[in-house]
């Protein structure tokens, strides 16, 4: 799992606690109590465990005007004695022309890392605003945001949640042990408790509920699906996995080494590095051939190790070269096991470029062409250009949330406890126990960190019996980890989610039974 986590860039801030409660009266302004306590506090950065500001807006979605209320604020994480130990920052969007929310879906959104804020999907995918970027996702200046004409806010309310040490979320004291938050099991447990508080405060118990997670967020929401059922008695209608991790599903050795090959083929196709006969085919027409080779020939060949005879090894290497754009020499030098790092460095080495990890459409320039891994992640550097100014401007200027805390795009969650990651099995159990629960997976073909074929493999292992297949679906996009940064996929991805939500809602009177 570690290899699939986005590297964390920022250290955690150790800050003094100032608990503030609010009861906002006027749209667009903090509560009087919070404002007064802000005046009384020192001008330094402070932790707010409870606060809220409300603003009113409209957005045009698919040509129709949608009015909505936005609430930006914090709610506490409680310890066993009922004392607040952290303040979790959230942004909650409610369509304001809805009279009865009992049938109105609620989408609960997380990103990954695991130390990453919810900023990515919040202001670039499903929310009412999106970044000002070009149609392929590259930054443009001046930085900023604009309304999102494809947002799912027309069919569902949405809450974006920043786990501890991301966004404006913090523990109330440096004395609170990180083990309360930083681990697969701890993360799932405290966020499930927090969601109980949020759903109760906002009176959303009757609403159909959906979880959406991206990257490590897919590990998080897969675990939450079962935790919410078992510990909070909260049942879901859907889980959406955007660029999913391995979800704790075992795939070591030859399987792990082979499953990345279809992604290699997709990235090589994009950069026109494949033989002419493959290059002239459309991407989705070419990939099934590579997928069949991977499952039927490559896994068995790598499994044989030293017992694979030289002729067969050379024949396999020739096919691997054909489907990846890498030379037979490099493949044989690595005994048929080529790391993703080497692929990102090697594919365009002769052209003087590396390719991106999270989105292999992006190009990087290293200090030297030699080496076995890129100097940096070209795509992540590009994305931070656009996201960091936009989220800081948007929360302060548009949603009127004022704080001197730094908005952590990435925050320190070290050490992270990876033990006990059975989240794929957790999701399967949740589906088996809840006939209402549907799952949608979204993958970018050019994502090299959480690649599309491993996402398909997840689904095969989740549903080995085939009894859940009518509630499982997968969609592919011609972009990377954040497929929604490409305008065409922003539209397509949101439409796929919209369709999924509406399909997962039971018909009037339909009981939850098999």
Short mmCIF file of C-alpha atoms in Angstrom, two decimals:
data_model
loop_
_atom_site.label_atom_id
_atom_site.label_comp_id
_atom_site.label_asym_id
_atom_site.label_seq_id
_atom_site.Cartn_x
_atom_site.Cartn_y
_atom_site.Cartn_z
CA UNK A 1 0.00 0.00 0.00
CA UNK A 2 2.82 2.41 0.83
CA UNK A 3 3.91 2.70 -2.76
CA UNK A 4 0.45 3.98 -3.71
CA UNK A 5 0.34 6.83 -1.19
CA UNK A 6 1.03 10.36 -2.38
CA UNK A 7 4.17 11.61 -0.65
CA UNK A 8 3.41 14.03 2.15
CA UNK A 9 4.98 17.45 1.88
CA UNK A 10 4.06 19.50 4.93
CA UNK A 11 4.78 19.07 8.62
CA UNK A 12 2.01 19.22 11.21
CA UNK A 13 1.52 22.43 13.16
CA UNK A 14 1.61 22.08 16.96
CA UNK A 15 -0.95 24.66 18.02
CA UNK A 16 -2.68 25.86 21.19
CA UNK A 17 -6.35 24.94 21.58
CA UNK A 18 -9.14 27.47 21.61
CA UNK A 19 -12.51 25.68 21.51
CA UNK A 20 -15.18 27.89 19.99
CA UNK A 21 -18.88 27.15 19.64
CA UNK A 22 -21.12 28.94 17.21
CA UNK A 23 -24.74 29.25 16.25
CA UNK A 24 -24.67 31.25 13.01
CA UNK A 25 -27.58 33.62 12.49
CA UNK A 26 -26.68 35.58 9.40
CA UNK A 27 -25.75 34.05 6.07
CA UNK A 28 -22.17 34.80 5.13
CA UNK A 29 -20.95 35.75 8.61
CA UNK A 30 -19.50 33.82 11.56
CA UNK A 31 -21.66 33.53 14.66
CA UNK A 32 -21.53 36.32 17.20
CA UNK A 33 -20.07 33.98 19.81
CA UNK A 34 -17.28 32.84 17.52
CA UNK A 35 -16.52 36.38 16.43
CA UNK A 36 -16.35 37.61 20.02
CA UNK A 37 -14.07 34.76 21.10
CA UNK A 38 -11.88 35.48 18.11
CA UNK A 39 -11.42 39.04 19.38
CA UNK A 40 -10.59 37.86 22.88
CA UNK A 41 -8.02 35.32 21.69
CA UNK A 42 -4.42 36.16 20.94
CA UNK A 43 -3.78 37.11 17.30
CA UNK A 44 -1.82 33.87 16.76
CA UNK A 45 -3.09 30.79 14.96
CA UNK A 46 -5.78 28.99 16.94
CA UNK A 47 -7.62 25.66 16.79
CA UNK A 48 -11.39 25.92 16.45
CA UNK A 49 -13.23 22.72 17.29
CA UNK A 50 -16.67 24.12 16.52
CA UNK A 51 -17.54 26.94 14.14
CA UNK A 52 -19.61 27.67 11.04
CA UNK A 53 -20.25 30.30 8.41
CA UNK A 54 -23.13 30.17 5.94
CA UNK A 55 -23.37 31.73 2.50
CA UNK A 56 -25.96 31.56 -0.28
CA UNK A 57 -25.21 30.95 -3.95
CA UNK A 58 -26.55 29.68 -7.26
CA UNK A 59 -24.86 27.56 -9.92
CA UNK A 60 -25.97 26.63 -13.43
CA UNK A 61 -25.74 22.85 -13.87
CA UNK A 62 -26.51 21.37 -17.26
CA UNK A 63 -28.27 24.61 -18.18
CA UNK A 64 -30.48 24.86 -15.07
CA UNK A 65 -30.09 27.23 -12.12
CA UNK A 66 -29.52 25.46 -8.79
CA UNK A 67 -29.67 27.55 -5.59
CA UNK A 68 -27.67 26.29 -2.63
CA UNK A 69 -26.42 27.05 0.85
CA UNK A 70 -22.76 26.51 1.70
CA UNK A 71 -21.65 25.91 5.28
CA UNK A 72 -17.92 25.98 6.05
CA UNK A 73 -16.91 25.10 9.58
CA UNK A 74 -15.60 22.65 12.11
CA UNK A 75 -17.13 19.98 14.33
CA UNK A 76 -15.37 18.15 17.17
CA UNK A 77 -13.90 14.69 17.38
CA UNK A 78 -14.80 13.40 20.86
CA UNK A 79 -12.74 11.13 23.08
CA UNK A 80 -14.14 8.32 25.23
CA UNK A 81 -14.97 10.83 27.98
CA UNK A 82 -16.87 13.16 25.68
CA UNK A 83 -14.13 15.80 25.46
CA UNK A 84 -13.12 17.34 22.12
CA UNK A 85 -9.69 16.19 20.96
CA UNK A 86 -9.74 17.62 17.43
CA UNK A 87 -11.67 19.95 15.18
CA UNK A 88 -12.57 18.58 11.75
CA UNK A 89 -13.04 21.14 8.99
CA UNK A 90 -15.81 20.47 6.48
CA UNK A 91 -17.63 22.24 3.66
CA UNK A 92 -21.29 21.31 3.28
CA UNK A 93 -23.42 22.16 0.24
CA UNK A 94 -27.23 21.88 0.40
CA UNK A 95 -29.56 22.60 -2.48
CA UNK A 96 -31.82 25.26 -0.95
CA UNK A 97 -35.02 24.76 -2.96
CA UNK A 98 -35.58 21.26 -1.56
CA UNK A 99 -38.48 21.06 0.90
CA UNK A 100 -37.98 17.53 2.23
CA UNK A 101 -34.45 16.12 2.61
CA UNK A 102 -35.60 12.63 3.61
CA UNK A 103 -35.26 11.50 -0.02
CA UNK A 104 -32.42 13.84 -0.93
CA UNK A 105 -29.10 11.95 -1.34
CA UNK A 106 -26.10 13.03 0.72
CA UNK A 107 -22.62 12.46 -0.73
CA UNK A 108 -19.77 12.30 1.81
CA UNK A 109 -16.44 13.07 0.14
CA UNK A 110 -12.84 12.25 1.14
CA UNK A 111 -9.52 12.45 -0.63
CA UNK A 112 -6.46 10.41 0.17
CA UNK A 113 -2.78 10.64 0.88
CA UNK A 114 -3.63 9.54 3.63
CA UNK A 115 -2.50 13.04 4.68
CA UNK A 116 -4.32 14.91 1.92
CA UNK A 117 -7.13 17.43 2.22
CA UNK A 118 -10.45 17.06 0.40
CA UNK A 119 -9.52 20.00 -1.81
CA UNK A 120 -8.96 17.96 -4.97
CA UNK A 121 -12.48 16.68 -5.62
CA UNK A 122 -13.98 19.67 -3.81
CA UNK A 123 -12.87 22.38 -6.24
CA UNK A 124 -12.09 20.31 -9.31
CA UNK A 125 -14.73 17.58 -9.61
CA UNK A 126 -18.12 17.26 -7.96
CA UNK A 127 -18.56 20.60 -6.17
CA UNK A 128 -20.21 23.81 -7.42
CA UNK A 129 -16.91 25.45 -8.43
CA UNK A 130 -13.93 24.20 -10.42
CA UNK A 131 -10.41 25.44 -11.05
CA UNK A 132 -9.49 27.82 -13.82
CA UNK A 133 -7.28 25.48 -15.84
CA UNK A 134 -6.99 24.57 -19.49
CA UNK A 135 -9.08 21.78 -21.01
CA UNK A 136 -6.39 19.16 -20.33
CA UNK A 137 -5.83 20.20 -16.70
CA UNK A 138 -2.69 22.33 -16.92
CA UNK A 139 -2.40 25.53 -14.84
CA UNK A 140 -3.11 28.95 -16.26
CA UNK A 141 -2.74 32.38 -14.69
CA UNK A 142 -4.31 34.27 -13.08
CA UNK A 143 -5.18 31.37 -10.75
CA UNK A 144 -8.75 31.04 -9.56
CA UNK A 145 -12.05 29.21 -9.82
CA UNK A 146 -15.32 29.38 -11.73
CA UNK A 147 -18.71 27.71 -11.51
CA UNK A 148 -18.92 24.02 -12.31
CA UNK A 149 -21.63 23.33 -14.93
CA UNK A 150 -21.32 19.56 -14.36
CA UNK A 151 -21.52 19.39 -10.55
CA UNK A 152 -23.66 16.67 -8.96
CA UNK A 153 -25.25 19.24 -6.63
CA UNK A 154 -28.40 19.12 -8.75
CA UNK A 155 -29.11 15.56 -7.56
CA UNK A 156 -27.31 15.34 -4.20
CA UNK A 157 -26.07 17.44 -1.30
CA UNK A 158 -22.33 17.10 -0.67
CA UNK A 159 -20.01 17.39 2.34
CA UNK A 160 -16.23 17.55 1.89
CA UNK A 161 -14.25 16.45 4.93
CA UNK A 162 -10.62 17.13 5.86
CA UNK A 163 -9.17 14.51 8.27
CA UNK A 164 -6.89 15.60 11.12
CA UNK A 165 -3.81 17.59 10.00
CA UNK A 166 -5.26 18.27 6.55
CA UNK A 167 -7.03 21.44 5.46
CA UNK A 168 -7.88 23.37 8.64
CA UNK A 169 -8.41 20.20 10.73
CA UNK A 170 -6.15 19.80 13.76
CA UNK A 171 -5.88 18.05 17.10
CA UNK A 172 -6.58 20.47 19.96
CA UNK A 173 -3.18 19.88 21.55
CA UNK A 174 0.23 18.50 20.73
CA UNK A 175 -0.32 16.18 23.69
CA UNK A 176 -3.05 14.25 21.87
CA UNK A 177 -1.33 11.10 20.57
CA UNK A 178 -1.21 10.74 16.81
CA UNK A 179 -2.27 7.11 17.18
CA UNK A 180 -5.80 8.42 17.79
CA UNK A 181 -5.94 9.40 14.11
CA UNK A 182 -3.00 8.13 12.05
CA UNK A 183 -3.59 4.55 10.93
CA UNK A 184 -5.93 2.50 8.78
CA UNK A 185 -8.12 1.41 11.68
CA UNK A 186 -7.85 4.61 13.77
CA UNK A 187 -8.73 6.76 10.75
CA UNK A 188 -11.85 4.74 10.00
CA UNK A 189 -12.97 4.64 13.62
CA UNK A 190 -12.77 8.35 14.48
CA UNK A 191 -14.21 9.46 11.13
CA UNK A 192 -17.19 7.13 11.59
CA UNK A 193 -17.82 8.70 15.00
CA UNK A 194 -17.49 12.17 13.51
CA UNK A 195 -19.95 11.32 10.73
CA UNK A 196 -22.48 10.28 13.36
CA UNK A 197 -22.16 13.76 14.88
CA UNK A 198 -22.43 15.46 11.49
CA UNK A 199 -25.45 13.47 10.32
CA UNK A 200 -27.21 14.07 13.64
CA UNK A 201 -26.46 17.81 13.70
CA UNK A 202 -27.64 18.27 10.11
CA UNK A 203 -30.70 16.01 10.50
CA UNK A 204 -29.71 13.69 7.63
CA UNK A 205 -30.45 10.29 9.15
CA UNK A 206 -33.31 9.64 6.74
CA UNK A 207 -31.34 10.62 3.62
CA UNK A 208 -29.84 8.05 1.22
CA UNK A 209 -26.08 8.25 1.81
CA UNK A 210 -23.12 7.80 -0.50
CA UNK A 211 -19.39 7.76 0.24
CA UNK A 212 -16.88 8.89 -2.37
CA UNK A 213 -13.13 8.58 -1.91
CA UNK A 214 -10.13 9.17 -4.13
CA UNK A 215 -6.77 7.34 -3.87
CA UNK A 216 -6.19 6.51 -0.18
CA UNK A 217 -9.69 7.88 0.28
CA UNK A 218 -10.89 4.65 -1.36
CA UNK A 219 -9.23 2.66 1.45
CA UNK A 220 -10.93 5.00 3.91
CA UNK A 221 -14.45 4.77 2.48
CA UNK A 222 -14.24 1.01 1.89
CA UNK A 223 -13.50 0.57 5.58
CA UNK A 224 -16.10 3.15 6.58
CA UNK A 225 -18.83 1.30 4.69
CA UNK A 226 -18.65 -1.56 7.19
CA UNK A 227 -17.68 0.55 10.22
CA UNK A 228 -20.71 2.80 9.76
CA UNK A 229 -22.97 -0.26 9.59
CA UNK A 230 -21.45 -2.11 12.52
CA UNK A 231 -20.60 0.72 14.93
CA UNK A 232 -22.90 3.61 13.98
CA UNK A 233 -25.81 1.59 12.54
CA UNK A 234 -25.71 3.85 9.50
CA UNK A 235 -26.41 2.13 6.16
CA UNK A 236 -25.32 3.37 2.75
CA UNK A 237 -26.74 3.29 -0.74
CA UNK A 238 -23.46 3.63 -2.56
CA UNK A 239 -19.68 3.82 -2.44
CA UNK A 240 -17.71 5.52 -5.24
CA UNK A 241 -14.03 4.62 -5.56
CA UNK A 242 -12.04 7.14 -7.61
CA UNK A 243 -8.56 5.85 -8.57
CA UNK A 244 -8.65 3.10 -5.93
CA UNK A 245 -5.71 1.67 -4.00
CA UNK A 246 -5.18 -2.07 -3.53
CA UNK A 247 -7.70 -2.05 -0.63
CA UNK A 248 -5.58 -4.53 1.31
CA UNK A 249 -6.15 -7.23 -1.32
CA UNK A 250 -3.10 -9.50 -1.64
CA UNK A 251 -1.31 -9.47 -4.99
CA UNK A 252 2.39 -9.86 -4.27
CA UNK A 253 5.16 -11.28 -6.44
CA UNK A 254 4.40 -12.17 -10.07
CA UNK A 255 0.81 -10.92 -9.91
CA UNK A 256 1.88 -7.48 -8.72
CA UNK A 257 4.67 -7.30 -11.30
CA UNK A 258 2.40 -8.28 -14.18
CA UNK A 259 -0.76 -6.30 -13.41
CA UNK A 260 0.93 -2.97 -14.19
CA UNK A 261 1.56 -3.93 -17.84
CA UNK A 262 -1.78 -2.75 -19.30
CA UNK A 263 -1.13 0.66 -17.72
CA UNK A 264 2.34 0.66 -19.31
CA UNK A 265 0.66 0.00 -22.65
CA UNK A 266 -1.82 2.85 -22.16
CA UNK A 267 0.91 5.36 -21.27
CA UNK A 268 3.10 4.23 -24.17
CA UNK A 269 0.12 4.51 -26.55
CA UNK A 270 -0.49 8.09 -25.40
CA UNK A 271 3.13 9.01 -26.11
CA UNK A 272 3.08 7.21 -29.47
CA UNK A 273 5.76 4.76 -28.36
CA UNK A 274 4.08 1.53 -29.54
CA UNK A 275 4.48 -0.30 -32.88
CA UNK A 276 2.44 1.13 -35.74
CA UNK A 277 -0.20 -1.61 -35.79
CA UNK A 278 -1.04 -1.02 -32.11
CA UNK A 279 -0.69 2.73 -32.34
CA UNK A 280 -3.27 2.97 -35.12
CA UNK A 281 -5.89 1.28 -32.96
CA UNK A 282 -8.00 3.27 -30.51
CA UNK A 283 -6.82 3.00 -26.89
CA UNK A 284 -9.77 0.92 -25.68
CA UNK A 285 -9.55 -1.33 -28.74
CA UNK A 286 -5.85 -2.00 -28.09
CA UNK A 287 -5.90 -2.62 -24.33
CA UNK A 288 -7.92 -5.91 -24.23
CA UNK A 289 -5.10 -7.62 -26.13
CA UNK A 290 -2.60 -6.50 -23.48
CA UNK A 291 -4.92 -7.49 -20.65
CA UNK A 292 -5.28 -11.01 -22.04
CA UNK A 293 -1.50 -11.31 -22.45
CA UNK A 294 -1.04 -10.14 -18.85
CA UNK A 295 -3.40 -12.69 -17.32
CA UNK A 296 -2.75 -15.66 -19.60
CA UNK A 297 0.97 -15.38 -20.38
CA UNK A 298 2.84 -12.83 -18.29
CA UNK A 299 1.77 -13.92 -14.81
CA UNK A 300 2.60 -17.60 -15.54
CA UNK A 301 5.94 -16.66 -17.14
CA UNK A 302 7.12 -14.48 -14.23
CA UNK A 303 5.92 -17.15 -11.80
CA UNK A 304 8.26 -19.71 -13.36
CA UNK A 305 11.34 -17.64 -12.51
CA UNK A 306 14.58 -19.51 -13.27
CA UNK A 307 12.67 -22.49 -14.69
CA UNK A 308 11.46 -20.42 -17.64
CA UNK A 309 13.59 -21.57 -20.60
CA UNK A 310 15.60 -19.00 -22.53
CA UNK A 311 13.55 -19.21 -25.72
CA UNK A 312 10.28 -18.69 -23.89
CA UNK A 313 11.77 -15.90 -21.80
CA UNK A 314 12.94 -14.09 -24.93
CA UNK A 315 9.51 -14.53 -26.58
CA UNK A 316 7.75 -13.10 -23.52
CA UNK A 317 10.21 -10.20 -23.39
CA UNK A 318 9.48 -9.45 -27.05
CA UNK A 319 5.76 -9.22 -26.33
CA UNK A 320 6.39 -7.12 -23.22
CA UNK A 321 8.44 -4.76 -25.37
CA UNK A 322 5.72 -4.62 -28.01
CA UNK A 323 3.10 -3.65 -25.41
CA UNK A 324 5.16 -1.17 -23.38
CA UNK A 325 7.51 0.79 -25.63
CA UNK A 326 10.48 -0.46 -23.59
CA UNK A 327 13.36 -2.31 -25.21
CA UNK A 328 13.73 -6.09 -24.90
CA UNK A 329 17.20 -5.43 -23.48
CA UNK A 330 15.88 -3.41 -20.53
CA UNK A 331 13.15 -5.97 -19.85
CA UNK A 332 15.58 -8.91 -19.90
CA UNK A 333 18.08 -7.01 -17.74
CA UNK A 334 15.32 -6.83 -15.12
CA UNK A 335 14.25 -10.49 -15.45
CA UNK A 336 10.81 -9.47 -16.79
CA UNK A 337 10.03 -7.44 -13.64
CA UNK A 338 10.09 -3.72 -14.49
CA UNK A 339 9.28 -1.25 -11.73
CA UNK A 340 6.98 1.69 -12.32
CA UNK A 341 9.81 4.07 -11.37
CA UNK A 342 12.01 2.62 -14.11
CA UNK A 343 9.15 2.82 -16.62
CA UNK A 344 8.53 6.52 -15.87
CA UNK A 345 12.24 7.21 -16.38
CA UNK A 346 12.87 4.90 -19.33
CA UNK A 347 9.92 5.31 -21.70
CA UNK A 348 10.94 8.72 -23.11
CA UNK A 349 14.59 8.69 -22.01
CA UNK A 350 15.80 9.12 -25.60
CA UNK A 351 13.53 12.14 -26.01
CA UNK A 352 14.92 13.76 -22.84
CA UNK A 353 11.76 13.50 -20.72
CA UNK A 354 10.33 11.55 -17.82
CA UNK A 355 6.60 10.91 -17.50
CA UNK A 356 4.30 11.57 -14.55
CA UNK A 357 3.40 9.05 -11.85
CA UNK A 358 -0.19 10.04 -11.10
CA UNK A 359 -0.85 11.14 -14.67
CA UNK A 360 1.58 9.90 -17.29
CA UNK A 361 0.50 12.48 -19.83
CA UNK A 362 2.66 15.00 -17.93
CA UNK A 363 6.35 15.41 -18.83
CA UNK A 364 9.28 16.15 -16.56
CA UNK A 365 12.89 17.19 -17.12
CA UNK A 366 15.56 15.55 -14.94
CA UNK A 367 19.03 16.79 -14.14
CA UNK A 368 20.43 13.93 -16.20
CA UNK A 369 19.01 11.31 -18.53
CA UNK A 370 20.78 8.49 -16.67
CA UNK A 371 19.17 6.85 -13.65
CA UNK A 372 16.36 4.48 -12.77
CA UNK A 373 13.70 6.90 -11.48
CA UNK A 374 12.49 10.46 -12.14
CA UNK A 375 13.75 13.34 -10.02
CA UNK A 376 10.21 14.52 -9.20
CA UNK A 377 6.50 13.94 -9.87
CA UNK A 378 5.82 16.18 -12.85
CA UNK A 379 2.04 16.05 -12.51
CA UNK A 380 1.79 16.85 -8.78
CA UNK A 381 3.99 19.91 -9.13
CA UNK A 382 1.76 21.11 -11.94
CA UNK A 383 -1.44 20.54 -9.98
CA UNK A 384 -0.25 22.43 -6.90
CA UNK A 385 0.14 25.49 -9.13
CA UNK A 386 -3.61 25.61 -9.60
CA UNK A 387 -5.11 24.17 -6.42
CA UNK A 388 -3.27 25.99 -3.63
CA UNK A 389 -4.16 29.59 -4.59
CA UNK A 390 -7.71 28.63 -5.55
CA UNK A 391 -8.73 26.88 -2.30
CA UNK A 392 -7.29 29.66 -0.14
CA UNK A 393 -9.07 32.33 -2.17
CA UNK A 394 -12.33 30.40 -2.34
CA UNK A 395 -12.76 29.54 1.35
CA UNK A 396 -11.90 33.04 2.52
CA UNK A 397 -13.45 35.21 -0.18
CA UNK A 398 -16.42 33.15 -1.39
CA UNK A 399 -17.41 31.11 1.67
CA UNK A 400 -16.29 33.79 4.15
CA UNK A 401 -14.41 31.36 6.40
CA UNK A 402 -11.71 33.39 8.14
CA UNK A 403 -8.77 31.81 9.96
CA UNK A 404 -5.03 32.30 10.21
CA UNK A 405 -4.43 28.55 10.18
CA UNK A 406 -2.57 27.32 7.12
CA UNK A 407 -4.70 25.22 4.80
CA UNK A 408 -2.68 22.01 4.59
CA UNK A 409 -2.86 20.58 1.09
CA UNK A 410 -0.76 17.80 2.64
CA UNK A 411 -0.23 17.38 6.36
CA UNK A 412 1.99 15.19 8.48
CA UNK A 413 0.36 11.92 9.50
CA UNK A 414 3.59 10.13 10.33
CA UNK A 415 3.89 7.44 11.50
CA UNK A 416 0.90 5.92 9.73
CA UNK A 417 -0.11 2.46 10.95
CA UNK A 418 -0.90 0.30 7.91
CA UNK A 419 -1.66 -2.83 9.89
CA UNK A 420 -5.15 -4.25 9.73
CA UNK A 421 -5.93 -3.11 6.19
CA UNK A 422 -8.75 -5.46 5.23
CA UNK A 423 -10.77 -2.68 3.63
CA UNK A 424 -11.54 -4.58 0.43
CA UNK A 425 -13.01 -7.38 2.50
CA UNK A 426 -14.78 -4.78 4.66
CA UNK A 427 -16.48 -3.41 1.56
CA UNK A 428 -17.47 -6.89 0.41
CA UNK A 429 -18.99 -7.63 3.80
CA UNK A 430 -20.88 -4.35 3.78
CA UNK A 431 -22.35 -5.19 0.37
CA UNK A 432 -23.23 -8.72 1.46
CA UNK A 433 -25.03 -7.39 4.54
CA UNK A 434 -26.75 -4.46 2.83
CA UNK A 435 -28.73 -5.19 -0.36
CA UNK A 436 -29.08 -1.44 -1.02
CA UNK A 437 -25.31 -0.90 -1.30
CA UNK A 438 -23.88 -0.33 -4.80
CA UNK A 439 -20.25 0.37 -5.82
CA UNK A 440 -18.89 2.43 -8.71
CA UNK A 441 -15.16 2.48 -9.59
CA UNK A 442 -13.64 5.27 -11.69
CA UNK A 443 -10.11 4.92 -13.13
CA UNK A 444 -7.86 6.94 -15.40
CA UNK A 445 -6.01 4.90 -18.01
CA UNK A 446 -2.86 7.01 -17.54
CA UNK A 447 -2.71 6.76 -13.75
CA UNK A 448 0.50 4.96 -12.79
CA UNK A 449 0.01 5.08 -9.01
CA UNK A 450 -3.43 3.47 -8.75
CA UNK A 451 -3.70 1.98 -12.20
CA UNK A 452 -6.87 0.99 -13.97
CA UNK A 453 -6.11 -2.72 -14.35
CA UNK A 454 -5.39 -3.13 -10.64
CA UNK A 455 -8.78 -1.47 -10.04
CA UNK A 456 -10.40 -4.13 -12.20
CA UNK A 457 -8.48 -6.80 -10.30
CA UNK A 458 -9.94 -5.40 -7.06
CA UNK A 459 -13.45 -5.96 -8.38
CA UNK A 460 -12.69 -9.52 -9.43
CA UNK A 461 -11.41 -10.36 -5.96
CA UNK A 462 -14.21 -8.52 -4.17
CA UNK A 463 -16.77 -10.56 -6.04
CA UNK A 464 -15.16 -13.95 -6.56
CA UNK A 465 -18.58 -15.59 -6.34
CA UNK A 466 -20.14 -13.30 -8.96
CA UNK A 467 -23.15 -12.69 -6.73
CA UNK A 468 -22.53 -8.95 -6.37
CA UNK A 469 -21.86 -8.13 -10.02
CA UNK A 470 -25.22 -6.43 -10.58
CA UNK A 471 -24.20 -3.86 -7.94
CA UNK A 472 -20.60 -3.33 -9.11
CA UNK A 473 -19.56 -1.11 -12.02
CA UNK A 474 -16.33 0.28 -13.49
CA UNK A 475 -15.67 3.29 -15.72
CA UNK A 476 -12.43 4.26 -17.48
CA UNK A 477 -11.27 7.75 -18.52
CA UNK A 478 -8.58 9.03 -20.89
CA UNK A 479 -6.64 10.86 -18.22
CA UNK A 480 -4.86 10.11 -14.97
CA UNK A 481 -5.37 9.87 -11.21
CA UNK A 482 -7.45 13.05 -11.16
CA UNK A 483 -9.32 12.25 -14.33
CA UNK A 484 -11.68 15.18 -13.76
CA UNK A 485 -8.94 17.75 -14.51
CA UNK A 486 -9.51 16.98 -18.18
CA UNK A 487 -12.65 18.84 -19.20
CA UNK A 488 -14.12 15.97 -21.21
CA UNK A 489 -13.72 13.62 -18.25
CA UNK A 490 -15.00 16.20 -15.77
CA UNK A 491 -18.28 16.11 -17.67
CA UNK A 492 -18.30 12.36 -18.22
CA UNK A 493 -17.24 11.50 -14.66
CA UNK A 494 -19.90 13.64 -13.03
CA UNK A 495 -22.54 12.25 -15.34
CA UNK A 496 -21.46 8.70 -14.44
CA UNK A 497 -21.77 9.56 -10.72
CA UNK A 498 -25.15 11.23 -11.27
CA UNK A 499 -26.44 8.15 -13.09
CA UNK A 500 -25.00 5.87 -10.40
CA UNK A 501 -26.69 7.79 -7.57
CA UNK A 502 -30.08 7.75 -9.25
CA UNK A 503 -29.77 4.05 -10.09
CA UNK A 504 -28.77 3.17 -6.51
CA UNK A 505 -31.88 4.79 -5.02
CA UNK A 506 -34.49 2.11 -4.32
CA UNK A 507 -37.92 2.41 -5.86
CA UNK A 508 -40.77 3.52 -3.65
CA UNK A 509 -41.50 0.71 -1.19
CA UNK A 510 -38.58 -1.47 -2.35
CA UNK A 511 -37.35 -3.40 0.69
CA UNK A 512 -33.68 -4.15 1.44
CA UNK A 513 -33.72 -7.88 0.82
CA UNK A 514 -32.14 -10.38 -1.55
#
